Amino acid sequence: MKALILVGGFGTRLRPLTFSCPKPCVEFCNKPIVCHQIEALAKVGVTEIVLAINYQPEMMRESIEKYAREYGVNIICSQETTPLGTAGPLALAKDILTRDNPEGSFFVLNSDIICDYPFQEMIDFHRAHGKEGTLVVFPVPDPSRYGVIVTNEANEILSFVEKPKEFISNKINAGLYLLKTSMIDRIEPKPTSIEREIFPVMAADRQLCAVTLKSFWMDIGIPKDYLAGTELYLAHLAKKNSQELIHGSKFAGNVMIDPTAEIEEGCIIGPNVCIGPNCKVKSGTRISNSVILAGTEINSHSWINGSIIGWKNKIGRWVRIEGLSVFGEDVVVKDEVFLNATIILPHKEIKDSEFAAGKILL
Ligand code: GTP
């Protein structure tokens, strides 16, 4: 089978991380976000994956190639000259998606979705109903800030309603689709939204069915949800008794640490922490509900909570970082600085708390 992953967005809401790296290549739990999807697609027999790219194709290919080889899938880049939105890339890649595709269907994924991907369930459901498209929906407690999806008893999608004021459904679009190649004829190779322009027409023709996701789900395209997604994903690994989590006196709750990272004695790490390759954490440090990306060094007796520390940062001693702070690549924070809700762009040096806390540092 084939799949197309939409990786062409600019990822503005995940800045400053996306200043250094396209969003699909930012690591989530120590693996580029998009590689979680590639791994799950490979498990259900997908052998060819089209990356619908709009910018930085070399960087994307470089960070994904190693995983693609490991999972035995062929990656094909379909490059846009102008951003084609979420539907246009399907028309652009029509020849690749239809060539040698006896199944006659292909997956389409938004690249920033983390869940226990229900790909096999989608395949079974799609074959059973025989319509043009299957869309995964996720029930949320408060649907009023989303576009919701209304279905009938046969799971056919009847309509899409943007931010409903009165309750009509709690199901939102989970950003995972399985579509027949014939539906590509509905799309022109120009900037088009699949959610707003194509799916409503397919629903009106009763050609779109919904399957409900039963596991966790998170769109990790903003820092708050990236951290919430980390917590959900680690809890999911804990439930499966996964070897990827680490245990011991230094660790509290669900914690993932790359084997090349060094954590000194006297630290307490966790809960909900992920630490990337080649990081160094000195004694007496306390980290909770945070992600530390590759190559970062944190000196002794620092405190980090609810924050994302980018690649190759150097954090001093007695530093306190909290309140959804996000640091870009190669940031230096001097000793004893206090940073609350602070966004720091790449390659900055912070020496003083007073000028830093609660601000965006350019
Ligand atoms: P923000 O800039 O933070 O809104 O992120 P984004 O640009 O990724 O937008 P959004 O999260 O809404 O996009 C949903 C999915 O569609 C993501 O997987 C994007 O990579 C992808 N996407 C959005 N626009 C385009 C586009 O013009 N071309 C391609 N190929 N993919 C796109």
mmCIF file of C-alpha atoms and ligand atoms in Angstrom:
data_model
loop_
_atom_site.group_PDB
_atom_site.id
_atom_site.type_symbol
_atom_site.label_atom_id
_atom_site.label_comp_id
_atom_site.label_asym_id
_atom_site.label_seq_id
_atom_site.Cartn_x
_atom_site.Cartn_y
_atom_site.Cartn_z
ATOM 1 C CA MET A 1 0.000 0.000 0.000
ATOM 2 C CA LYS A 2 0.947 3.638 -0.356
ATOM 3 C CA ALA A 3 0.684 6.715 1.856
ATOM 4 C CA LEU A 4 1.110 10.443 1.488
ATOM 5 C CA ILE A 5 2.194 12.514 4.486
ATOM 6 C CA LEU A 6 1.561 16.256 4.407
ATOM 7 C CA VAL A 7 4.859 17.713 5.594
ATOM 8 C CA GLY A 8 4.749 21.074 3.814
ATOM 9 C CA GLY A 9 3.411 23.380 6.555
ATOM 10 C CA PHE A 10 5.706 26.087 7.930
ATOM 11 C CA GLY A 11 5.135 25.026 11.535
ATOM 12 C CA THR A 12 4.997 28.637 12.713
ATOM 13 C CA ARG A 13 3.300 27.706 15.965
ATOM 14 C CA LEU A 14 6.176 25.442 16.979
ATOM 15 C CA ARG A 15 8.746 28.207 16.696
ATOM 16 C CA PRO A 16 11.507 28.691 17.782
ATOM 17 C CA LEU A 17 12.156 24.931 17.254
ATOM 18 C CA THR A 18 11.047 25.157 13.612
ATOM 19 C CA PHE A 19 13.594 27.896 12.926
ATOM 20 C CA SER A 20 16.253 25.158 12.980
ATOM 21 C CA CYS A 21 14.332 22.192 11.645
ATOM 22 C CA PRO A 22 11.093 21.539 9.664
ATOM 23 C CA LYS A 23 8.280 20.543 12.051
ATOM 24 C CA PRO A 24 8.009 16.890 10.874
ATOM 25 C CA CYS A 25 11.709 16.410 11.728
ATOM 26 C CA VAL A 26 11.529 17.877 15.238
ATOM 27 C CA GLU A 27 12.012 14.927 17.601
ATOM 28 C CA PHE A 28 9.020 13.748 19.579
ATOM 29 C CA CYS A 29 10.051 11.184 22.206
ATOM 30 C CA ASN A 30 13.499 10.949 20.609
ATOM 31 C CA LYS A 31 12.377 10.283 17.027
ATOM 32 C CA PRO A 32 11.414 12.783 14.283
ATOM 33 C CA ILE A 33 7.651 13.342 14.595
ATOM 34 C CA VAL A 34 6.978 11.949 11.124
ATOM 35 C CA CYS A 35 8.986 8.770 11.810
ATOM 36 C CA HIS A 36 6.391 7.632 14.362
ATOM 37 C CA GLN A 37 3.933 7.581 11.460
ATOM 38 C CA ILE A 38 6.343 5.937 9.009
ATOM 39 C CA GLU A 39 7.008 3.139 11.519
ATOM 40 C CA ALA A 40 3.273 2.516 12.073
ATOM 41 C CA LEU A 41 2.529 2.603 8.330
ATOM 42 C CA ALA A 42 5.295 0.063 7.653
ATOM 43 C CA LYS A 43 3.725 -2.281 10.234
ATOM 44 C CA VAL A 44 0.498 -2.551 8.182
ATOM 45 C CA GLY A 45 2.358 -3.194 4.924
ATOM 46 C CA VAL A 46 2.828 0.286 3.442
ATOM 47 C CA THR A 47 5.962 0.137 1.310
ATOM 48 C CA GLU A 48 5.909 3.490 -0.501
ATOM 49 C CA ILE A 49 5.456 6.843 1.241
ATOM 50 C CA VAL A 50 5.153 10.169 -0.540
ATOM 51 C CA LEU A 51 6.325 13.146 1.485
ATOM 52 C CA ALA A 52 4.395 16.178 0.229
ATOM 53 C CA ILE A 53 7.109 18.779 0.766
ATOM 54 C CA ASN A 54 7.017 22.483 0.322
ATOM 55 C CA TYR A 55 10.361 23.593 1.767
ATOM 56 C CA GLN A 56 13.724 22.269 3.065
ATOM 57 C CA PRO A 57 13.527 18.906 1.191
ATOM 58 C CA GLU A 58 17.203 17.977 1.760
ATOM 59 C CA MET A 59 16.958 18.381 5.530
ATOM 60 C CA MET A 60 13.766 16.365 5.572
ATOM 61 C CA ARG A 61 15.239 13.535 3.480
ATOM 62 C CA GLU A 62 18.429 13.440 5.539
ATOM 63 C CA SER A 63 16.696 13.067 8.902
ATOM 64 C CA ILE A 64 14.137 10.529 7.652
ATOM 65 C CA GLU A 65 16.231 8.281 5.370
ATOM 66 C CA LYS A 66 17.803 6.283 8.228
ATOM 67 C CA TYR A 67 14.379 5.382 9.678
ATOM 68 C CA ALA A 68 12.897 4.632 6.239
ATOM 69 C CA ARG A 69 15.686 2.100 5.618
ATOM 70 C CA GLU A 70 15.150 0.570 9.054
ATOM 71 C CA TYR A 71 11.398 0.145 8.414
ATOM 72 C CA GLY A 72 11.927 -1.039 4.817
ATOM 73 C CA VAL A 73 9.881 1.679 3.121
ATOM 74 C CA ASN A 74 10.631 3.667 -0.002
ATOM 75 C CA ILE A 75 10.359 7.439 0.515
ATOM 76 C CA ILE A 76 9.462 9.621 -2.471
ATOM 77 C CA CYS A 77 9.535 13.403 -2.150
ATOM 78 C CA SER A 78 6.856 15.324 -4.031
ATOM 79 C CA GLN A 79 8.026 18.911 -4.074
ATOM 80 C CA GLU A 80 5.647 21.868 -4.441
ATOM 81 C CA THR A 81 6.811 25.100 -6.015
ATOM 82 C CA THR A 82 4.106 27.010 -4.134
ATOM 83 C CA PRO A 83 2.265 25.728 -1.033
ATOM 84 C CA LEU A 84 -0.690 23.671 -2.280
ATOM 85 C CA GLY A 85 -2.503 23.350 1.059
ATOM 86 C CA THR A 86 -3.814 20.028 2.316
ATOM 87 C CA ALA A 87 -5.495 18.763 -0.910
ATOM 88 C CA GLY A 88 -3.404 20.179 -3.787
ATOM 89 C CA PRO A 89 -0.434 17.874 -2.931
ATOM 90 C CA LEU A 90 -2.624 14.808 -3.661
ATOM 91 C CA ALA A 91 -3.280 16.042 -7.215
ATOM 92 C CA LEU A 92 0.420 16.831 -7.656
ATOM 93 C CA ALA A 93 1.387 13.283 -6.603
ATOM 94 C CA LYS A 94 -1.429 11.584 -8.582
ATOM 95 C CA ASP A 95 0.905 9.574 -10.862
ATOM 96 C CA ILE A 96 2.907 8.204 -7.927
ATOM 97 C CA LEU A 97 -0.200 7.356 -5.875
ATOM 98 C CA THR A 98 -1.994 5.540 -8.713
ATOM 99 C CA ARG A 99 1.032 3.710 -10.202
ATOM 100 C CA ASP A 100 1.186 -0.036 -9.274
ATOM 101 C CA ASN A 101 -1.506 0.384 -6.627
ATOM 102 C CA PRO A 102 -3.723 -2.697 -6.873
ATOM 103 C CA GLU A 103 -5.399 -1.796 -3.573
ATOM 104 C CA GLY A 104 -6.641 1.397 -5.241
ATOM 105 C CA SER A 105 -6.454 3.330 -1.961
ATOM 106 C CA PHE A 106 -3.808 5.294 -0.070
ATOM 107 C CA PHE A 107 -3.372 6.815 3.387
ATOM 108 C CA VAL A 108 -3.107 10.582 3.886
ATOM 109 C CA LEU A 109 -1.764 11.910 7.186
ATOM 110 C CA ASN A 110 -1.221 15.295 8.783
ATOM 111 C CA SER A 111 2.348 15.077 9.980
ATOM 112 C CA ASP A 112 1.850 16.363 13.526
ATOM 113 C CA ILE A 113 -0.624 13.795 14.822
ATOM 114 C CA ILE A 114 0.427 11.474 17.623
ATOM 115 C CA CYS A 115 -1.793 8.525 18.630
ATOM 116 C CA ASP A 116 -1.891 4.745 18.585
ATOM 117 C CA TYR A 117 -2.392 4.844 14.806
ATOM 118 C CA PRO A 118 -5.427 2.663 13.916
ATOM 119 C CA PHE A 119 -4.206 1.871 10.397
ATOM 120 C CA GLN A 120 -5.293 -1.796 10.304
ATOM 121 C CA GLU A 121 -8.738 -0.874 11.629
ATOM 122 C CA MET A 122 -8.955 1.812 8.931
ATOM 123 C CA ILE A 123 -8.085 -0.718 6.213
ATOM 124 C CA ASP A 124 -10.713 -3.225 7.425
ATOM 125 C CA PHE A 125 -13.400 -0.548 7.806
ATOM 126 C CA HIS A 126 -12.584 1.043 4.419
ATOM 127 C CA ARG A 127 -12.819 -2.303 2.603
ATOM 128 C CA ALA A 128 -16.096 -3.105 4.363
ATOM 129 C CA HIS A 129 -17.956 0.132 3.505
ATOM 130 C CA GLY A 130 -16.515 0.489 -0.014
ATOM 131 C CA LYS A 131 -17.010 4.286 -0.217
ATOM 132 C CA GLU A 132 -14.414 6.771 -1.517
ATOM 133 C CA GLY A 133 -12.973 7.755 1.824
ATOM 134 C CA THR A 134 -12.443 6.846 5.474
ATOM 135 C CA LEU A 135 -11.723 9.593 7.968
ATOM 136 C CA VAL A 136 -10.655 8.993 11.581
ATOM 137 C CA VAL A 137 -12.601 11.015 14.158
ATOM 138 C CA PHE A 138 -11.680 11.649 17.786
ATOM 139 C CA PRO A 139 -14.243 12.475 20.503
ATOM 140 C CA VAL A 140 -13.321 15.529 22.626
ATOM 141 C CA PRO A 141 -14.975 16.751 25.844
ATOM 142 C CA ASP A 142 -15.410 20.356 24.610
ATOM 143 C CA PRO A 143 -16.049 20.434 20.853
ATOM 144 C CA SER A 144 -17.000 24.159 20.732
ATOM 145 C CA ARG A 145 -13.534 25.338 19.640
ATOM 146 C CA TYR A 146 -13.189 22.779 16.817
ATOM 147 C CA GLY A 147 -14.778 21.926 13.505
ATOM 148 C CA VAL A 148 -16.969 18.915 14.311
ATOM 149 C CA ILE A 149 -18.207 16.033 12.215
ATOM 150 C CA VAL A 150 -21.806 14.839 12.123
ATOM 151 C CA THR A 151 -22.413 11.196 11.177
ATOM 152 C CA ASN A 152 -25.446 8.922 10.818
ATOM 153 C CA GLU A 153 -25.898 5.427 12.297
ATOM 154 C CA ALA A 154 -24.118 3.862 9.321
ATOM 155 C CA ASN A 155 -21.042 6.032 10.139
ATOM 156 C CA GLU A 156 -21.487 8.042 6.944
ATOM 157 C CA ILE A 157 -20.362 11.646 7.364
ATOM 158 C CA LEU A 158 -23.306 14.009 6.833
ATOM 159 C CA SER A 159 -21.699 17.387 7.471
ATOM 160 C CA PHE A 160 -18.825 19.407 8.914
ATOM 161 C CA VAL A 161 -19.732 22.233 11.286
ATOM 162 C CA GLU A 162 -17.178 24.861 12.335
ATOM 163 C CA LYS A 163 -17.120 25.740 16.089
ATOM 164 C CA PRO A 164 -20.748 24.789 16.890
ATOM 165 C CA LYS A 165 -22.497 26.988 19.497
ATOM 166 C CA GLU A 166 -24.988 24.243 20.365
ATOM 167 C CA PHE A 167 -23.985 20.606 20.790
ATOM 168 C CA ILE A 168 -24.384 18.572 17.611
ATOM 169 C CA SER A 169 -21.389 16.244 17.829
ATOM 170 C CA ASN A 170 -18.209 15.807 19.877
ATOM 171 C CA LYS A 171 -16.210 14.211 17.051
ATOM 172 C CA ILE A 172 -13.343 16.133 15.468
ATOM 173 C CA ASN A 173 -11.201 15.355 12.433
ATOM 174 C CA ALA A 174 -8.146 13.414 13.663
ATOM 175 C CA GLY A 175 -6.101 14.168 10.496
ATOM 176 C CA LEU A 176 -5.786 10.529 9.316
ATOM 177 C CA TYR A 177 -7.494 9.411 6.096
ATOM 178 C CA LEU A 178 -7.694 6.377 3.821
ATOM 179 C CA LEU A 179 -8.870 7.414 0.349
ATOM 180 C CA LYS A 180 -9.579 5.722 -2.977
ATOM 181 C CA THR A 181 -7.310 6.963 -5.759
ATOM 182 C CA SER A 182 -10.463 7.874 -7.748
ATOM 183 C CA MET A 183 -11.113 10.792 -5.355
ATOM 184 C CA ILE A 184 -7.969 12.557 -6.633
ATOM 185 C CA ASP A 185 -10.031 13.545 -9.701
ATOM 186 C CA ARG A 186 -12.006 15.835 -7.377
ATOM 187 C CA ILE A 187 -8.864 17.943 -6.745
ATOM 188 C CA GLU A 188 -6.998 20.403 -8.946
ATOM 189 C CA PRO A 189 -3.242 20.866 -8.490
ATOM 190 C CA LYS A 190 -3.675 24.332 -6.980
ATOM 191 C CA PRO A 191 -3.843 25.546 -3.342
ATOM 192 C CA THR A 192 -6.854 23.715 -1.903
ATOM 193 C CA SER A 193 -7.987 22.703 1.582
ATOM 194 C CA ILE A 194 -9.060 19.077 1.871
ATOM 195 C CA GLU A 195 -11.004 19.810 5.065
ATOM 196 C CA ARG A 196 -12.910 22.843 3.779
ATOM 197 C CA GLU A 197 -13.224 22.299 0.025
ATOM 198 C CA ILE A 198 -13.048 18.569 -0.776
ATOM 199 C CA PHE A 199 -14.432 16.601 2.202
ATOM 200 C CA PRO A 200 -17.739 18.557 2.430
ATOM 201 C CA VAL A 201 -18.446 17.693 -1.236
ATOM 202 C CA MET A 202 -17.570 14.026 -0.678
ATOM 203 C CA ALA A 203 -19.848 14.020 2.394
ATOM 204 C CA ALA A 204 -22.707 15.533 0.373
ATOM 205 C CA ASP A 205 -22.252 12.635 -2.087
ATOM 206 C CA ARG A 206 -22.271 10.195 0.916
ATOM 207 C CA GLN A 207 -18.785 9.019 -0.060
ATOM 208 C CA LEU A 208 -17.053 9.595 3.288
ATOM 209 C CA CYS A 209 -17.283 7.373 6.383
ATOM 210 C CA ALA A 210 -15.926 7.927 9.879
ATOM 211 C CA VAL A 211 -14.134 5.506 12.175
ATOM 212 C CA THR A 212 -13.734 6.568 15.819
ATOM 213 C CA LEU A 213 -10.303 6.507 17.434
ATOM 214 C CA LYS A 214 -10.324 4.691 20.751
ATOM 215 C CA SER A 215 -6.807 5.474 21.945
ATOM 216 C CA PHE A 216 -5.181 8.797 22.935
ATOM 217 C CA TRP A 217 -4.723 11.524 20.294
ATOM 218 C CA MET A 218 -2.897 14.822 20.125
ATOM 219 C CA ASP A 219 -2.001 17.359 17.450
ATOM 220 C CA ILE A 220 1.449 18.354 18.704
ATOM 221 C CA GLY A 221 1.853 21.457 16.514
ATOM 222 C CA ILE A 222 1.982 23.921 19.446
ATOM 223 C CA PRO A 223 4.319 23.755 22.489
ATOM 224 C CA LYS A 224 1.545 23.194 25.059
ATOM 225 C CA ASP A 225 0.148 20.257 23.081
ATOM 226 C CA TYR A 226 3.633 18.934 22.267
ATOM 227 C CA LEU A 227 4.188 18.559 26.043
ATOM 228 C CA ALA A 228 0.665 17.186 26.605
ATOM 229 C CA GLY A 229 1.293 14.696 23.758
ATOM 230 C CA THR A 230 4.582 13.650 25.379
ATOM 231 C CA GLU A 231 2.742 12.865 28.618
ATOM 232 C CA LEU A 232 0.072 10.847 26.767
ATOM 233 C CA TYR A 233 2.610 8.972 24.662
ATOM 234 C CA LEU A 234 4.804 8.056 27.667
ATOM 235 C CA ALA A 235 1.686 6.889 29.572
ATOM 236 C CA HIS A 236 0.794 4.747 26.541
ATOM 237 C CA LEU A 237 4.294 3.186 26.605
ATOM 238 C CA ALA A 238 3.962 2.580 30.361
ATOM 239 C CA LYS A 239 0.672 0.745 29.806
ATOM 240 C CA LYS A 240 2.454 -1.526 27.323
ATOM 241 C CA ASN A 241 5.361 -2.054 29.781
ATOM 242 C CA SER A 242 7.660 -0.723 27.083
ATOM 243 C CA GLN A 243 11.428 -1.118 27.451
ATOM 244 C CA GLU A 244 11.762 2.418 26.096
ATOM 245 C CA LEU A 245 10.952 3.854 29.540
ATOM 246 C CA ILE A 246 13.635 4.072 32.203
ATOM 247 C CA HIS A 247 13.315 3.178 35.891
ATOM 248 C CA GLY A 248 15.527 3.685 38.933
ATOM 249 C CA SER A 249 16.090 5.881 41.979
ATOM 250 C CA LYS A 250 16.826 8.985 39.862
ATOM 251 C CA PHE A 251 13.545 8.691 37.954
ATOM 252 C CA ALA A 252 9.976 9.480 39.000
ATOM 253 C CA GLY A 253 6.995 8.465 36.841
ATOM 254 C CA ASN A 254 7.222 8.006 33.078
ATOM 255 C CA VAL A 255 10.627 9.001 31.724
ATOM 256 C CA MET A 256 12.400 8.315 28.398
ATOM 257 C CA ILE A 257 16.142 8.888 28.183
ATOM 258 C CA ASP A 258 18.342 8.203 25.176
ATOM 259 C CA PRO A 259 21.065 5.664 26.109
ATOM 260 C CA THR A 260 23.802 8.154 25.124
ATOM 261 C CA ALA A 261 22.567 10.793 27.616
ATOM 262 C CA GLU A 262 24.445 11.099 30.949
ATOM 263 C CA ILE A 263 22.451 11.763 34.100
ATOM 264 C CA GLU A 264 24.589 12.273 37.227
ATOM 265 C CA GLU A 265 23.728 10.987 40.685
ATOM 266 C CA GLY A 266 21.570 13.207 42.879
ATOM 267 C CA CYS A 267 19.198 14.262 40.089
ATOM 268 C CA ILE A 268 15.460 13.643 40.081
ATOM 269 C CA ILE A 269 14.008 13.331 36.569
ATOM 270 C CA GLY A 270 10.291 12.952 35.925
ATOM 271 C CA PRO A 271 7.434 12.586 35.616
ATOM 272 C CA ASN A 272 6.745 13.074 31.883
ATOM 273 C CA VAL A 273 10.285 13.831 30.789
ATOM 274 C CA CYS A 274 12.080 12.949 27.594
ATOM 275 C CA ILE A 275 15.842 13.542 27.261
ATOM 276 C CA GLY A 276 17.556 13.260 23.865
ATOM 277 C CA PRO A 277 20.906 11.829 22.685
ATOM 278 C CA ASN A 278 24.199 13.155 24.061
ATOM 279 C CA CYS A 279 22.582 15.350 26.727
ATOM 280 C CA LYS A 280 24.433 15.836 30.029
ATOM 281 C CA VAL A 281 22.585 16.540 33.268
ATOM 282 C CA LYS A 282 24.733 17.389 36.300
ATOM 283 C CA SER A 283 24.042 16.434 39.907
ATOM 284 C CA GLY A 284 21.213 17.915 41.944
ATOM 285 C CA THR A 285 19.119 18.875 38.934
ATOM 286 C CA ARG A 286 15.342 18.454 38.969
ATOM 287 C CA ILE A 287 13.444 18.086 35.658
ATOM 288 C CA SER A 288 9.698 17.435 35.337
ATOM 289 C CA ASN A 289 7.072 17.600 32.551
ATOM 290 C CA SER A 290 9.688 18.732 30.044
ATOM 291 C CA VAL A 291 11.542 17.748 26.893
ATOM 292 C CA ILE A 292 15.303 18.234 26.517
ATOM 293 C CA LEU A 293 16.477 17.883 22.912
ATOM 294 C CA ALA A 294 19.775 16.363 21.720
ATOM 295 C CA GLY A 295 23.166 17.644 22.797
ATOM 296 C CA THR A 296 21.995 19.911 25.638
ATOM 297 C CA GLU A 297 23.982 20.293 28.876
ATOM 298 C CA ILE A 298 22.289 21.234 32.136
ATOM 299 C CA ASN A 299 24.563 22.188 34.980
ATOM 300 C CA SER A 300 24.095 21.276 38.632
ATOM 301 C CA HIS A 301 21.157 22.198 40.861
ATOM 302 C CA SER A 302 18.969 23.595 38.095
ATOM 303 C CA TRP A 303 15.193 23.228 38.015
ATOM 304 C CA ILE A 304 13.173 22.736 34.806
ATOM 305 C CA ASN A 305 9.407 22.238 34.727
ATOM 306 C CA GLY A 306 6.819 22.337 31.920
ATOM 307 C CA SER A 307 9.248 23.533 29.247
ATOM 308 C CA ILE A 308 11.007 22.520 26.011
ATOM 309 C CA ILE A 309 14.775 23.013 25.834
ATOM 310 C CA GLY A 310 16.069 22.910 22.235
ATOM 311 C CA TRP A 311 19.195 21.289 20.786
ATOM 312 C CA LYS A 312 22.730 22.004 22.047
ATOM 313 C CA ASN A 313 21.704 24.409 24.821
ATOM 314 C CA LYS A 314 24.045 25.163 27.705
ATOM 315 C CA ILE A 315 22.094 25.767 30.911
ATOM 316 C CA GLY A 316 24.079 27.035 33.905
ATOM 317 C CA ARG A 317 23.956 26.181 37.625
ATOM 318 C CA TRP A 318 21.006 27.101 39.881
ATOM 319 C CA VAL A 319 18.930 28.065 36.840
ATOM 320 C CA ARG A 320 15.125 27.888 37.112
ATOM 321 C CA ILE A 321 13.046 27.411 33.936
ATOM 322 C CA GLU A 322 9.259 26.976 33.993
ATOM 323 C CA GLY A 323 5.843 28.075 32.689
ATOM 324 C CA LEU A 324 5.977 26.660 29.139
ATOM 325 C CA SER A 325 9.300 28.231 28.242
ATOM 326 C CA VAL A 326 10.625 27.129 24.830
ATOM 327 C CA PHE A 327 14.256 27.574 23.810
ATOM 328 C CA GLY A 328 15.557 27.290 20.235
ATOM 329 C CA GLU A 329 18.839 25.672 19.220
ATOM 330 C CA ASP A 330 22.192 26.649 20.794
ATOM 331 C CA VAL A 331 20.890 28.869 23.613
ATOM 332 C CA VAL A 332 23.210 29.658 26.536
ATOM 333 C CA VAL A 333 21.701 30.479 29.951
ATOM 334 C CA LYS A 334 24.136 31.716 32.590
ATOM 335 C CA ASP A 335 24.101 30.656 36.275
ATOM 336 C CA GLU A 336 21.216 31.618 38.599
ATOM 337 C CA VAL A 337 18.903 32.964 35.859
ATOM 338 C CA PHE A 338 15.123 32.552 36.389
ATOM 339 C CA LEU A 339 13.009 32.144 33.235
ATOM 340 C CA ASN A 340 9.235 31.823 33.358
ATOM 341 C CA ALA A 341 7.131 31.528 30.153
ATOM 342 C CA THR A 342 10.077 32.697 28.076
ATOM 343 C CA ILE A 343 10.600 31.979 24.383
ATOM 344 C CA ILE A 344 14.262 32.221 23.326
ATOM 345 C CA LEU A 345 15.305 32.232 19.683
ATOM 346 C CA PRO A 346 18.326 30.209 18.502
ATOM 347 C CA HIS A 347 21.912 31.249 19.293
ATOM 348 C CA LYS A 348 21.069 33.638 22.183
ATOM 349 C CA GLU A 349 22.925 34.077 25.452
ATOM 350 C CA ILE A 350 20.849 34.970 28.519
ATOM 351 C CA LYS A 351 22.702 36.462 31.486
ATOM 352 C CA ASP A 352 19.978 38.235 33.396
ATOM 353 C CA SER A 353 16.533 37.130 34.659
ATOM 354 C CA GLU A 354 15.063 40.620 34.792
ATOM 355 C CA PHE A 355 15.282 41.218 31.064
ATOM 356 C CA ALA A 356 14.225 37.707 30.164
ATOM 357 C CA ALA A 357 11.291 36.292 32.126
ATOM 358 C CA GLY A 358 7.934 36.172 30.341
ATOM 359 C CA LYS A 359 9.297 37.554 27.074
ATOM 360 C CA ILE A 360 10.177 36.513 23.554
ATOM 361 C CA LEU A 361 13.921 37.038 23.188
ATOM 362 C CA LEU A 362 14.921 37.795 19.621
HETATM 363 P P1 GTP B 1 1.413 26.259 11.568
HETATM 364 O O1 GTP B 1 2.237 27.154 10.684
HETATM 365 O O2 GTP B 1 1.945 26.245 12.969
HETATM 366 O O3 GTP B 1 -0.060 26.516 11.473
HETATM 367 O O4 GTP B 1 1.642 24.745 11.102
HETATM 368 P P2 GTP B 1 1.349 24.077 9.671
HETATM 369 O O5 GTP B 1 1.794 24.988 8.589
HETATM 370 O O6 GTP B 1 1.976 22.721 9.703
HETATM 371 O O7 GTP B 1 -0.210 24.009 9.575
HETATM 372 P P3 GTP B 1 -1.192 22.876 10.050
HETATM 373 O O8 GTP B 1 -0.674 22.261 11.307
HETATM 374 O O9 GTP B 1 -2.561 23.408 10.042
HETATM 375 O O10 GTP B 1 -1.084 21.847 8.816
HETATM 376 C C1 GTP B 1 -1.703 20.568 8.863
HETATM 377 C C2 GTP B 1 -0.866 19.611 8.070
HETATM 378 O O11 GTP B 1 -0.834 19.990 6.688
HETATM 379 C C3 GTP B 1 0.580 19.551 8.523
HETATM 380 O O12 GTP B 1 0.984 18.212 8.422
HETATM 381 C C4 GTP B 1 1.308 20.439 7.512
HETATM 382 O O13 GTP B 1 2.651 20.024 7.316
HETATM 383 C C5 GTP B 1 0.495 20.212 6.254
HETATM 384 N N1 GTP B 1 0.449 21.354 5.347
HETATM 385 C C6 GTP B 1 -0.100 22.575 5.590
HETATM 386 N N2 GTP B 1 0.013 23.359 4.504
HETATM 387 C C7 GTP B 1 0.634 22.621 3.553
HETATM 388 C C8 GTP B 1 1.038 22.873 2.188
HETATM 389 O O14 GTP B 1 0.839 23.946 1.625
HETATM 390 N N3 GTP B 1 1.670 21.848 1.517
HETATM 391 C C9 GTP B 1 1.910 20.635 2.091
HETATM 392 N N4 GTP B 1 2.542 19.701 1.373
HETATM 393 N N5 GTP B 1 1.541 20.353 3.372
HETATM 394 C C10 GTP B 1 0.911 21.335 4.088
#
